[in-house]
Coordinates of C-alpha atoms in Angstrom, one line a residue:
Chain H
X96 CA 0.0 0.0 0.0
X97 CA 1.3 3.1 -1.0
X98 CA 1.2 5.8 2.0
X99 CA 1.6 9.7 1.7
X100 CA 2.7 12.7 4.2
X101 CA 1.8 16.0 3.7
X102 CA 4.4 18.3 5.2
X103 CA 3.6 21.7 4.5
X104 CA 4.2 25.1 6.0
X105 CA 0.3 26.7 7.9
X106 CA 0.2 30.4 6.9
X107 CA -3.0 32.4 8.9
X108 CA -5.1 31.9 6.7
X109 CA -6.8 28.6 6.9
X110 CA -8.9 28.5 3.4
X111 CA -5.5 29.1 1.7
X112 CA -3.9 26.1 4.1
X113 CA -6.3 23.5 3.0
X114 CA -6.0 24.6 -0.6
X115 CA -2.3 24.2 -0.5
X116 CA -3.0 20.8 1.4
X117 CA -5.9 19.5 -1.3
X118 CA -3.7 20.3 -4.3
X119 CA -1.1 18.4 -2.5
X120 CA -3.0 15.2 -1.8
X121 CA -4.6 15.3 -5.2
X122 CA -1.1 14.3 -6.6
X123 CA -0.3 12.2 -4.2
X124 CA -3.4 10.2 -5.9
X125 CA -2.4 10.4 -8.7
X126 CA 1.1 8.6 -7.3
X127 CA -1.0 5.9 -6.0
X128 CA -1.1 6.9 -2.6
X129 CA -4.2 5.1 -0.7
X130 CA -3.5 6.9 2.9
X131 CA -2.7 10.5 3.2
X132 CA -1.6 11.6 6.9
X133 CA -1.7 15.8 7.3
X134 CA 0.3 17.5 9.8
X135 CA -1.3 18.5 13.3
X136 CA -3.8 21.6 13.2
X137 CA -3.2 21.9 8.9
X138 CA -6.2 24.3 8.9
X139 CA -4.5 27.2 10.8
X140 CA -0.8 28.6 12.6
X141 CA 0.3 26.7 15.1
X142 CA -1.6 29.3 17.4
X143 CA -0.9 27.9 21.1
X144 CA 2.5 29.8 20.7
X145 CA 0.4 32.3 23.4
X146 CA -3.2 32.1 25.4
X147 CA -5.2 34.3 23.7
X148 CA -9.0 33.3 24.2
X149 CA -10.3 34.8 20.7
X150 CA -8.3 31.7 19.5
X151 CA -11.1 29.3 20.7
X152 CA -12.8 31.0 17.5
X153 CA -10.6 29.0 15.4
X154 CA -12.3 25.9 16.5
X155 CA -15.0 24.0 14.8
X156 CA -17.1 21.4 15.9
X157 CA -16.6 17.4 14.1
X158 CA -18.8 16.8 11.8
X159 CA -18.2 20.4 10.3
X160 CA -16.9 22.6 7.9
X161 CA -13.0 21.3 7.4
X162 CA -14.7 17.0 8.1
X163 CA -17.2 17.9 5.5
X164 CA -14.5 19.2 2.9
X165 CA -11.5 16.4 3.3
X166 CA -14.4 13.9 3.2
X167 CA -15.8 15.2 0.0
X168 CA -12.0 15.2 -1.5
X169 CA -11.6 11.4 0.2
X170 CA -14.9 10.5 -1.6
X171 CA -13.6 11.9 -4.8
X172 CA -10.1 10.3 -5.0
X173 CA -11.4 7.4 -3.5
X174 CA -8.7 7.1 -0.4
X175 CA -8.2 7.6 3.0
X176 CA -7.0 11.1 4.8
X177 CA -6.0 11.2 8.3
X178 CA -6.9 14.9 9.5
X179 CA -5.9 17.4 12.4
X180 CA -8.6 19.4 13.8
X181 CA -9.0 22.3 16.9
X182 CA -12.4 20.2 18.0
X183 CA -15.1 22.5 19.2
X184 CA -17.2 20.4 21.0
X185 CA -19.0 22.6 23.6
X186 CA -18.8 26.1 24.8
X187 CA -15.2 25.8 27.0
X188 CA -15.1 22.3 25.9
X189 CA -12.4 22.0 23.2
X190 CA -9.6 18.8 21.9
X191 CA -7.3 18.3 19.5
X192 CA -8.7 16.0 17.8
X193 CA -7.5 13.5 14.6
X194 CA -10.2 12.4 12.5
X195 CA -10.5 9.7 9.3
X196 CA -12.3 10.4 6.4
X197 CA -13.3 7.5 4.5
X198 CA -13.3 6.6 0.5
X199 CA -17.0 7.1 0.9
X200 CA -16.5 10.6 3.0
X201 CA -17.5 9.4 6.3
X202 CA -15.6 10.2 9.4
X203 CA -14.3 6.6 10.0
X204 CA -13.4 7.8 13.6
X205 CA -12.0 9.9 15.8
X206 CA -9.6 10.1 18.3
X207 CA -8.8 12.6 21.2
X208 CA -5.3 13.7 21.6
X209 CA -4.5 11.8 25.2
X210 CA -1.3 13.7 26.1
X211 CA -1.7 17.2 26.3
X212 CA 1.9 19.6 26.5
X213 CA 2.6 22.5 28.2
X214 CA 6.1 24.7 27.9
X215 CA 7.0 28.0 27.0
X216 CA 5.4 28.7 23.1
X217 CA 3.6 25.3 23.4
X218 CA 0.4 26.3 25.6
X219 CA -1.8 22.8 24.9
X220 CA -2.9 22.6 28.6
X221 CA -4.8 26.0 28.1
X222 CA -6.8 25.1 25.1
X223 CA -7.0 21.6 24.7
X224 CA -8.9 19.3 27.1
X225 CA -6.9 16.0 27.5
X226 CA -8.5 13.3 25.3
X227 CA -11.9 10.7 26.7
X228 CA -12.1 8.5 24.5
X229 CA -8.9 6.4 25.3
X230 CA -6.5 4.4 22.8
X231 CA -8.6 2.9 20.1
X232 CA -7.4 1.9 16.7
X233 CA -9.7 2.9 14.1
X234 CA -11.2 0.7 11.2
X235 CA -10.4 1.6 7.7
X236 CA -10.1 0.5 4.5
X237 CA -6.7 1.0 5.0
X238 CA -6.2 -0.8 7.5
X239 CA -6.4 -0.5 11.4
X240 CA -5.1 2.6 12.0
X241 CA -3.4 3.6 15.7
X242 CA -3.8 7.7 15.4
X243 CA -1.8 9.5 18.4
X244 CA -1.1 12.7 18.0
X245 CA 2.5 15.1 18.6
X246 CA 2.8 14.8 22.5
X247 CA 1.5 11.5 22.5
X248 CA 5.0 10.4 20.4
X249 CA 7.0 10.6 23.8
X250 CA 5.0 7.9 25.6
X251 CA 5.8 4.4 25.1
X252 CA 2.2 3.6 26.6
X253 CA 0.4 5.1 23.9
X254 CA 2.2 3.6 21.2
X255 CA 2.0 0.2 23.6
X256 CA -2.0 0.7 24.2
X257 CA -2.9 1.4 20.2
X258 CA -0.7 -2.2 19.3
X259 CA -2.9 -4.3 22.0
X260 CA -5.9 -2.9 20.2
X261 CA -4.7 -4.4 17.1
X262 CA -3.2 -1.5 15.7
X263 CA -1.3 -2.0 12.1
X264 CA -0.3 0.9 11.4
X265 CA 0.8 3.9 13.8
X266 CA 0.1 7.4 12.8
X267 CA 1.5 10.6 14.1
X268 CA 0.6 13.9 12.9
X269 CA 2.6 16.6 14.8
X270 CA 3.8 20.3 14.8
X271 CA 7.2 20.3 16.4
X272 CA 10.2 22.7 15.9
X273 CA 12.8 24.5 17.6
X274 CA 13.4 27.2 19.8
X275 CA 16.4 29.1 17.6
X276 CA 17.8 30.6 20.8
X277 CA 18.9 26.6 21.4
X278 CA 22.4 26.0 19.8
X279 CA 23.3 23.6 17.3
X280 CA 23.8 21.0 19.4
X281 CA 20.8 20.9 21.2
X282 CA 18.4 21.4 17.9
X283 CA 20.1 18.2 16.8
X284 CA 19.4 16.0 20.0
X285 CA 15.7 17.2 20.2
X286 CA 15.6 16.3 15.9
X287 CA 17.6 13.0 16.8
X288 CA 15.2 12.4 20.1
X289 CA 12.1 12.9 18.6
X290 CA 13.1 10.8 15.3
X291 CA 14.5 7.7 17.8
X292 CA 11.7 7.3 19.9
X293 CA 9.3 7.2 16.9
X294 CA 11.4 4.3 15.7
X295 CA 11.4 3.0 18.8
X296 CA 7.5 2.4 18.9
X297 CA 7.4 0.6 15.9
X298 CA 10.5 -1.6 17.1
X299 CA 8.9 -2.1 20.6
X300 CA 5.3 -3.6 18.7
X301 CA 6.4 -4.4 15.2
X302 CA 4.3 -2.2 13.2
X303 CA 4.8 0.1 10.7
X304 CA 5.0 4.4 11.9
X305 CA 4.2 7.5 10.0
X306 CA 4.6 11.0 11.6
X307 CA 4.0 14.2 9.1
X308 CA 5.3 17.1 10.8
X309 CA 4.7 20.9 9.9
X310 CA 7.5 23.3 8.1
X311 CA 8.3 26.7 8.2
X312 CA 9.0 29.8 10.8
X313 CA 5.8 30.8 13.2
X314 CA 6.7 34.2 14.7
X315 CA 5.2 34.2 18.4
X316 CA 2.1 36.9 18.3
X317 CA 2.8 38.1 21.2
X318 CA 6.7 39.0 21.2
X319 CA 7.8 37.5 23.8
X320 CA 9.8 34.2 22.6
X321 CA 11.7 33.7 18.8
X322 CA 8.9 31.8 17.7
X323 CA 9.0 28.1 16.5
X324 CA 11.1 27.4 13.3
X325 CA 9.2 23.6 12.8
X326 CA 11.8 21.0 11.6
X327 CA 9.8 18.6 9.1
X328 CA 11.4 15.9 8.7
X329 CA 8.1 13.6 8.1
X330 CA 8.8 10.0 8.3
X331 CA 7.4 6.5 7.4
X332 CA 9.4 3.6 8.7
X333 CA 8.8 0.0 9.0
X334 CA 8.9 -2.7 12.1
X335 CA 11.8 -2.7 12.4
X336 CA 12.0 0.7 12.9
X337 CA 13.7 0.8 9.9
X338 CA 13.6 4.6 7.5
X339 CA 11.5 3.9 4.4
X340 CA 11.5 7.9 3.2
X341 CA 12.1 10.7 5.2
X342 CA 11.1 14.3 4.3
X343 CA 13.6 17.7 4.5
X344 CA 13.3 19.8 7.7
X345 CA 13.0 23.0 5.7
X346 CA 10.3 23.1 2.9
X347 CA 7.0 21.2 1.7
X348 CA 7.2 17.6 0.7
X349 CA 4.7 15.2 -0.7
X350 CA 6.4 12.0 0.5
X351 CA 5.4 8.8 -0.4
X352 CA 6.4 5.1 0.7
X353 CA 5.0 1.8 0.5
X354 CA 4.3 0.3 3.5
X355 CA 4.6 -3.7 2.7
X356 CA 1.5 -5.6 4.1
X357 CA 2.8 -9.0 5.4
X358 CA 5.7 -7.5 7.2
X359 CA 4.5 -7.1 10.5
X360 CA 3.4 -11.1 10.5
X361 CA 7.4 -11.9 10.0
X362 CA 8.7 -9.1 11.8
X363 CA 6.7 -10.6 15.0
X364 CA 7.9 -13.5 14.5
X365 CA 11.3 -13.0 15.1
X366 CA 10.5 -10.6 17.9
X367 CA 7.6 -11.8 19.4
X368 CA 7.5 -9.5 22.0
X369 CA 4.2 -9.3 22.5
X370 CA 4.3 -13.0 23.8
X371 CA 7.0 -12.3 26.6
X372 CA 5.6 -9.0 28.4
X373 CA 5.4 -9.4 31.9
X374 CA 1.7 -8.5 33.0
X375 CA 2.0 -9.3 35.8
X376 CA 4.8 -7.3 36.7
X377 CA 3.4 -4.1 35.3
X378 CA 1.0 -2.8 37.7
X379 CA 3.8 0.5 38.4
X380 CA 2.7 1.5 35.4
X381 CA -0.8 2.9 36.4
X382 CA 1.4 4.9 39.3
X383 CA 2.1 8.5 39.1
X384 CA 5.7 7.5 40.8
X385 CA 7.0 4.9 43.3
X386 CA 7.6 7.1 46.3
X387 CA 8.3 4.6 48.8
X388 CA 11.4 3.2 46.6
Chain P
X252 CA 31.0 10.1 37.1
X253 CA 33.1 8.5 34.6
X254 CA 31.8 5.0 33.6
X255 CA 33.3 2.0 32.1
X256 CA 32.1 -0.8 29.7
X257 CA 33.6 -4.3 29.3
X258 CA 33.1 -5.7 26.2
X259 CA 34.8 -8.8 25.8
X260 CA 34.7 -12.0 23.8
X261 CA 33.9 -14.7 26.2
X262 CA 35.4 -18.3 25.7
X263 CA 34.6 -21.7 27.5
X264 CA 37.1 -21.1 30.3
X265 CA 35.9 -19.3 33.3
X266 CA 38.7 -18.0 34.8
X267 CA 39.9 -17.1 31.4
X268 CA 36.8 -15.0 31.2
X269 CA 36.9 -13.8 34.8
X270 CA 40.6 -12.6 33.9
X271 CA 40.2 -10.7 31.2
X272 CA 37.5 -8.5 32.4
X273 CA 39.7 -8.4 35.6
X274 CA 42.4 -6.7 33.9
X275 CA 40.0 -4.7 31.7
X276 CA 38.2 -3.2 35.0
X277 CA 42.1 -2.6 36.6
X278 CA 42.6 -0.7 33.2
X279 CA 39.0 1.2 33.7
X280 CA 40.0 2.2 37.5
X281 CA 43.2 3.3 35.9
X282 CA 41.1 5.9 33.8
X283 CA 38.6 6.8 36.7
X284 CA 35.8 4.7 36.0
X285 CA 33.5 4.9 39.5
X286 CA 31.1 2.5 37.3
X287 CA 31.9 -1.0 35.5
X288 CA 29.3 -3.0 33.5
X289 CA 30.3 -6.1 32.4
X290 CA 28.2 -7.8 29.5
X291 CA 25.6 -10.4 29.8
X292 CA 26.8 -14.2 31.1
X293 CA 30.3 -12.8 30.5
X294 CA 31.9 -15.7 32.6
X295 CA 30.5 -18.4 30.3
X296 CA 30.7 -18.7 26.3
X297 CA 26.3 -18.1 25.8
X298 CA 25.5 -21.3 26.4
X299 CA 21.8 -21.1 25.5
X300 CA 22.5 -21.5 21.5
X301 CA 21.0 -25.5 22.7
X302 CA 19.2 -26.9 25.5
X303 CA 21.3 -29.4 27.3
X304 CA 21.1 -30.3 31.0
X305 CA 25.1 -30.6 31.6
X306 CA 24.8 -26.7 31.2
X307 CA 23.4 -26.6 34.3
X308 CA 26.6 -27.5 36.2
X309 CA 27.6 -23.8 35.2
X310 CA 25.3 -21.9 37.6
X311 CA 26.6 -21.4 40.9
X312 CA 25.0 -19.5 43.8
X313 CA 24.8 -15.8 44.6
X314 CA 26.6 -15.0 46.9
X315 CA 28.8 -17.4 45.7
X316 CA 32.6 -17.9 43.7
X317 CA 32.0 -14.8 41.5
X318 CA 30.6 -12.4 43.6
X319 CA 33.1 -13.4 46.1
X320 CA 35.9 -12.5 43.7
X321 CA 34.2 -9.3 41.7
X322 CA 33.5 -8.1 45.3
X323 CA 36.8 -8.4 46.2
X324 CA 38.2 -6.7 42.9
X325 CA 35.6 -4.0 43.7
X326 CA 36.8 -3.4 47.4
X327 CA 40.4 -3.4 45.9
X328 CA 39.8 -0.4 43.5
X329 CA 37.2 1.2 45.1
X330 CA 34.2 1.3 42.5
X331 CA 31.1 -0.4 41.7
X332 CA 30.8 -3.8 39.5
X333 CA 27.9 -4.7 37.4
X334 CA 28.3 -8.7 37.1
X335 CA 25.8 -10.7 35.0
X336 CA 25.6 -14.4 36.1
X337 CA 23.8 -17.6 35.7
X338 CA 22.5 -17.8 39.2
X339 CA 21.6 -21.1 40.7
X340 CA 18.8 -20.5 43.9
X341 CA 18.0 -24.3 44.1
X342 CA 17.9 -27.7 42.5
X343 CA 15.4 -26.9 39.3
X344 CA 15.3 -23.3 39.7
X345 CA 17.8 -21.1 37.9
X346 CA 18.0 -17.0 36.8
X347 CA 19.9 -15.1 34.5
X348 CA 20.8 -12.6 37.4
X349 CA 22.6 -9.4 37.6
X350 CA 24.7 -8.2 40.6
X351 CA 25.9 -5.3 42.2
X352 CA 28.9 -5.4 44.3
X353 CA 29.8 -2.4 46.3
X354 CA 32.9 0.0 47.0
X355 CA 33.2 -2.5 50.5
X356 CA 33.0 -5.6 48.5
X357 CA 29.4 -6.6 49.0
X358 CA 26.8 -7.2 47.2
X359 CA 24.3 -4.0 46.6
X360 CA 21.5 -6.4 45.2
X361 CA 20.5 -8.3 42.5
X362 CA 18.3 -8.1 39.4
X363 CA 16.6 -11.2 37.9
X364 CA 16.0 -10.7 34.3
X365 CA 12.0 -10.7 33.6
X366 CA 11.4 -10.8 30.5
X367 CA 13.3 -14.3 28.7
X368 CA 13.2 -14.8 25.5
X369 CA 13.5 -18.3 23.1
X370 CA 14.2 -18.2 19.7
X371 CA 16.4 -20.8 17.4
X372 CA 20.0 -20.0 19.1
X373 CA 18.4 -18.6 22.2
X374 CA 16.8 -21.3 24.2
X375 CA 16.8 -19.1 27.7
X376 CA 13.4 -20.0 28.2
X377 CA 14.8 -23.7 29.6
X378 CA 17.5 -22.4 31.2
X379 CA 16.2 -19.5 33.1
X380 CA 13.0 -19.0 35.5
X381 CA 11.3 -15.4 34.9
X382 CA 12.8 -13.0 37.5
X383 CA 10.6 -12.8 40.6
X384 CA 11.7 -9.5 42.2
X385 CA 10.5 -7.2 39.7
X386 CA 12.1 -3.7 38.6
X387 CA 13.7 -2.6 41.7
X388 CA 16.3 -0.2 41.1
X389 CA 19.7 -0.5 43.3
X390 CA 21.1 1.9 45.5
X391 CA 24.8 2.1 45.3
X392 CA 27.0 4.9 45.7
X393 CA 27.4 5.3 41.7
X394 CA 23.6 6.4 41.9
X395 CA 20.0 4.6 42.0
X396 CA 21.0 2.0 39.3
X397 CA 18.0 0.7 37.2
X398 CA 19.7 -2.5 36.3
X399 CA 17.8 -4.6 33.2
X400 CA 19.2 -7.6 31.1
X401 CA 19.4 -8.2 27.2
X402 CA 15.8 -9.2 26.4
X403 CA 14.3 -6.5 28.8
X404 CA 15.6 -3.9 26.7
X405 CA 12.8 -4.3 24.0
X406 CA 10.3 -3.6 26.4
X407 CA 9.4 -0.1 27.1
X408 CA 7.8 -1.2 30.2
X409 CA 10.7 -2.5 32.1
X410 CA 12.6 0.7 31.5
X411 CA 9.5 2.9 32.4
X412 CA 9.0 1.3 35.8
X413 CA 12.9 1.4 36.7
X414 CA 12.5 5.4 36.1
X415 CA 9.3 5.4 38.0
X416 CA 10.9 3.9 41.1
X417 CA 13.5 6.2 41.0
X418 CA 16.2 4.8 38.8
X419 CA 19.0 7.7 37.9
X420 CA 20.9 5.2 34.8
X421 CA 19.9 2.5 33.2
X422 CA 22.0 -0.6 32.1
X423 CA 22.0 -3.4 30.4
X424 CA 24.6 -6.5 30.4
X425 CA 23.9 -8.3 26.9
X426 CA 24.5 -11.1 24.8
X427 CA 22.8 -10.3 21.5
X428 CA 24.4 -11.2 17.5
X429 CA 23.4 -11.8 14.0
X430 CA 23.1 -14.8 12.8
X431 CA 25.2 -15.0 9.6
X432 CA 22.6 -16.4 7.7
X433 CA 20.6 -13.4 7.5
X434 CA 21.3 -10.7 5.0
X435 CA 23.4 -7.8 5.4
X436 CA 20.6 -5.2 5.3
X437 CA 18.6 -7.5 7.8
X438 CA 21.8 -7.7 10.1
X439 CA 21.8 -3.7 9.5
X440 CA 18.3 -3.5 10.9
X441 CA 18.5 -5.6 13.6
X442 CA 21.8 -3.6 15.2
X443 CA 19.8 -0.3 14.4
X444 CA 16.8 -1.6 16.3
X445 CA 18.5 -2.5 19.2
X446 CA 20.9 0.8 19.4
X447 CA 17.8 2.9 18.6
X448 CA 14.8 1.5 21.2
X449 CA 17.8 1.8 23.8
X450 CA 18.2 4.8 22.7
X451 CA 14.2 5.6 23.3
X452 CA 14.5 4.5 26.7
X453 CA 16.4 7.2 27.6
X454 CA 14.7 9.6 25.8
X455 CA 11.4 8.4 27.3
X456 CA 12.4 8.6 31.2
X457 CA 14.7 11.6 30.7
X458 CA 18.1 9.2 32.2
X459 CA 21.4 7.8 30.9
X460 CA 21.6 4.7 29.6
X461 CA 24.5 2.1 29.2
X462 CA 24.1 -1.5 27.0
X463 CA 27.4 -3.8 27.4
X464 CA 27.4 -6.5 24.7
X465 CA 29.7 -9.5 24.1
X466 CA 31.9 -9.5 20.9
X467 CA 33.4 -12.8 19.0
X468 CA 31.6 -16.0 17.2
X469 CA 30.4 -18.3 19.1
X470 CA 29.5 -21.8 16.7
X471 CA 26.6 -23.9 17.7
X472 CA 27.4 -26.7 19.6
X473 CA 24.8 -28.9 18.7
X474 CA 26.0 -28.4 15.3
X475 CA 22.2 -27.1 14.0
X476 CA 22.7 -23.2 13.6
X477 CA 25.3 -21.0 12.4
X478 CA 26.5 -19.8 15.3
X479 CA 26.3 -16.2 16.7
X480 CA 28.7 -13.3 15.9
X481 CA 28.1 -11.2 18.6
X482 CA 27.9 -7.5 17.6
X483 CA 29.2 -5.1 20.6
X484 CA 28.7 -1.6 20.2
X485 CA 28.1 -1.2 23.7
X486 CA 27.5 2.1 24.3
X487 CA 26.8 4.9 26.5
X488 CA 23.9 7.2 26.0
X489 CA 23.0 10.7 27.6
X490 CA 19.0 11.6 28.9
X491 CA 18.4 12.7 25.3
X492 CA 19.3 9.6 23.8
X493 CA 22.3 11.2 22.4
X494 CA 25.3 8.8 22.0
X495 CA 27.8 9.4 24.5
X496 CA 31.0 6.6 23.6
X497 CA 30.0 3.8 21.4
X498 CA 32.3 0.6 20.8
X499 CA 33.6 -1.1 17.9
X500 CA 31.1 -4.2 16.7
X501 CA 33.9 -6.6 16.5
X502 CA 36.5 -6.7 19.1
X503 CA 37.0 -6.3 22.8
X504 CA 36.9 -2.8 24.2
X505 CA 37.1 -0.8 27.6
X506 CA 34.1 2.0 27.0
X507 CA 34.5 5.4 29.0
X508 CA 32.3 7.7 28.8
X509 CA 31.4 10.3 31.5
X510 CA 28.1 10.8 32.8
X511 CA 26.8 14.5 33.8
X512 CA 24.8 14.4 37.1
X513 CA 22.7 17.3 36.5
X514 CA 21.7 16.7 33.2
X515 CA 18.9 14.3 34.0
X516 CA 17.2 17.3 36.3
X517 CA 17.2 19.9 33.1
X518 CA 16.4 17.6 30.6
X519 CA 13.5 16.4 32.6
X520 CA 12.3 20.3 33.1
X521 CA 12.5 21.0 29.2
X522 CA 10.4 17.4 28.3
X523 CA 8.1 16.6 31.7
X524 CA 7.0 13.3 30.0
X525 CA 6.9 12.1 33.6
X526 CA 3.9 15.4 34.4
X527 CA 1.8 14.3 31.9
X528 CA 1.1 10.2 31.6
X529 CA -2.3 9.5 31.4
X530 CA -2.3 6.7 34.0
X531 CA -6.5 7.0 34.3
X532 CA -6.7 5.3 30.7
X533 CA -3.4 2.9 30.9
X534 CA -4.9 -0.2 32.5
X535 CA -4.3 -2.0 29.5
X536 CA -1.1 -2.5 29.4
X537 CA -2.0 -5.0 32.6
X538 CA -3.7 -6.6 29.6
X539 CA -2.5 -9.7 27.0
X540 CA -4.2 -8.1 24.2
X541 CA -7.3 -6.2 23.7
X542 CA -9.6 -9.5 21.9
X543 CA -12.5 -7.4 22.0
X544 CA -11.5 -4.8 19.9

């Protein structure tokens, strides 16, 4: 199955992002592809750079405007699209929410970012209400997908949860970049970190990862910090972990791969790790921390 | 804190074995090294390629011979040993066990390795009963030591409840190697995986990690595979996954590398993974698999 990221830069204005995003997966259909994955919150800037409460207005509720368009483009080229919405879904009640639009332009599902951030130019804690609806895979012509979303890419558990609900394919779509008042050094390890542990989830349950990651410099609107220059560098790997494309860090990339379909069978057969976890050793894990230690 | 790996070839004679990593750690103390990890089994040639009883004779008790001797090379040049034994704890019952010995010569504590794998060329599953004292960190005075063995280190878990009960490094003796058989680019993956979900655990709990490997070809002694060429690469890792000293893949090396106390502390303020797990929704990773989904 052939797979496609869309890494693009988000300007302001959101009818000009999802043009920019359409045009792109209309020729990644015409490659072949038969999954397109956008980058978190495609529709708009990366906008929790500060709290600013008219920014709630950039929220819509699911099904709406943005579910209603991607699913008429799904429809039309006859594929799936994994989307990243600002979830409106009551007054003070909002998400970050991933949805899949299917070939017939239904919303296949849904699913709640679980992990919610919070650091200087990355305010997620003030606008986005930490995901209900748990770690569920979601059923697709395409397969099983395991959506997680940016934060969620740091936690083992998540990846863990999604691959003991069947999970065949994991799917990641972030905005992540760096702070340009970080040396050299430092951008690399948080590149390097954020590319290893990705791998790492689809070493740990055998499955196949794509993350799609946003490009191009965000000012902050409010002055204070240097902004966010986001570093790209979309990836699809296989069970091994192993690179099958990789994207630039520095400009927008339709990037395609082929995700082989009998790999994960093999692959877990070789490391059949799933057999050899140690439930009932594992109860620490539901713990905050193990103070008496 | 500088720390010290021993990657050695290890042959059929103990006290061969127990000598060269003897001189290795003298060379290590030489250099500074307050920490030694020695690699998996590494007084025995990795005897699980078949299952035959006779193997048995090899275990011996803890305390016992080897920790009598490490403990006294410990005492002698005042650091901390990380041993890796085949421990014998009754007629019938044996573990692949690691020990501490302390600055006095004693023993800090053990780990028994949880997770056991059994593939063609590693039958541990007959040799070695799942660990019973589950992922207790060690004090020592080279830190809170979150000590795991070979197999362990695919599992995200293990490392995730070592840094939840307060484990400051992780390390792991191993005994991992291609099997010649496969391809190049498969050998290529398989080394990758392994450096890069170490890697992860690191990145993931915000600590150091160490991974001490054997080097050398070991033949099958039933005769049935073809062999195992260990790889090395031990290597050292900082909170950020970011290599620190990494060894050769083919022949026996002392590893320093020096690990900053601090760093764990900052890192851990810039990514709070620890802050922000969702343990309400994680009760199924106590779980096989999720049938019903």
């Amino acid at each position: 199955m052939k797979i496609a990221l869309i890494q693009q830069p988000c300007e302001i204005d959101r009818n000009s992002n999802l043009q920019t995003a359409t045009e792109a997966i209309h020729e990644a259909a015409s490659l072949g592809a038969k999954l397109i994955l956008l980058c978190e919150l495609h529709t708009t800037r990366y906008f929790c750079q500060m709290e600013d409460p008219t920014n709630f207005d950039l929220a819509e509720p699911i099904p709406g405007p943005t579910s209603a368009q991607l699913g008429r483009l799904a429809a039309e080229l006859q594929l799936v699209i994994v989307a990243s919405l600002f979830e409106r879904r009551a007054a003070g009640l909002y998400h970050n929410t991933a949805i899949v639009l299917e070939q017939n332009g239904h919303i296949a599902g849904r699913y709640r970012k679980m992990h919610i951030p919070d650091d200087p130019g990355y305010h997620e804690k003030y606008y986005f209400t930490p995901g209900d609806l748990g770690f569920g895979p979601i059923d697709t012509s395409a397969g099983r997908l395991g959506i997680l979303v940016c934060w969620d890419q740091w936690f083992p558990e998540a990846a863990r949860l999604m691959a003991l609900a069947g999970a065949e394919i994991l799917l990641f779509p972030t905005a992540i970049g760096w702070d340009l008042t970080d040396d050299a050094a430092e951008r690399k390890r948080q590149q390097d970190a954020w590319i290893t542990i990705q791998r790492a989830h689809a070493i740990a349950n055998g499955i196949p990862l794509l993350t799609c990651n946003r490009t191009g410099f965000e000012p902050d609107p409010a002055g204070h910090g240097a902004g966010i220059r986001f570093w790209g560098s979309s990836f699809a790997c296989g069970p091994q972990g192993e690179l099958l494309a990789q994207a630039s860090s520095d400009h927008a990339q339709i990037l395609i791969a082929e995700i082989e379909d009998n790999r994960s069978e093999r692959v877990r057969r070789i490391w059949p790790f799933l057999r050899d976890r140690r439930i009932d050793a594992y109860h620490g894990l539901l713990q905050r921390y193990r103070d008496d230690s």
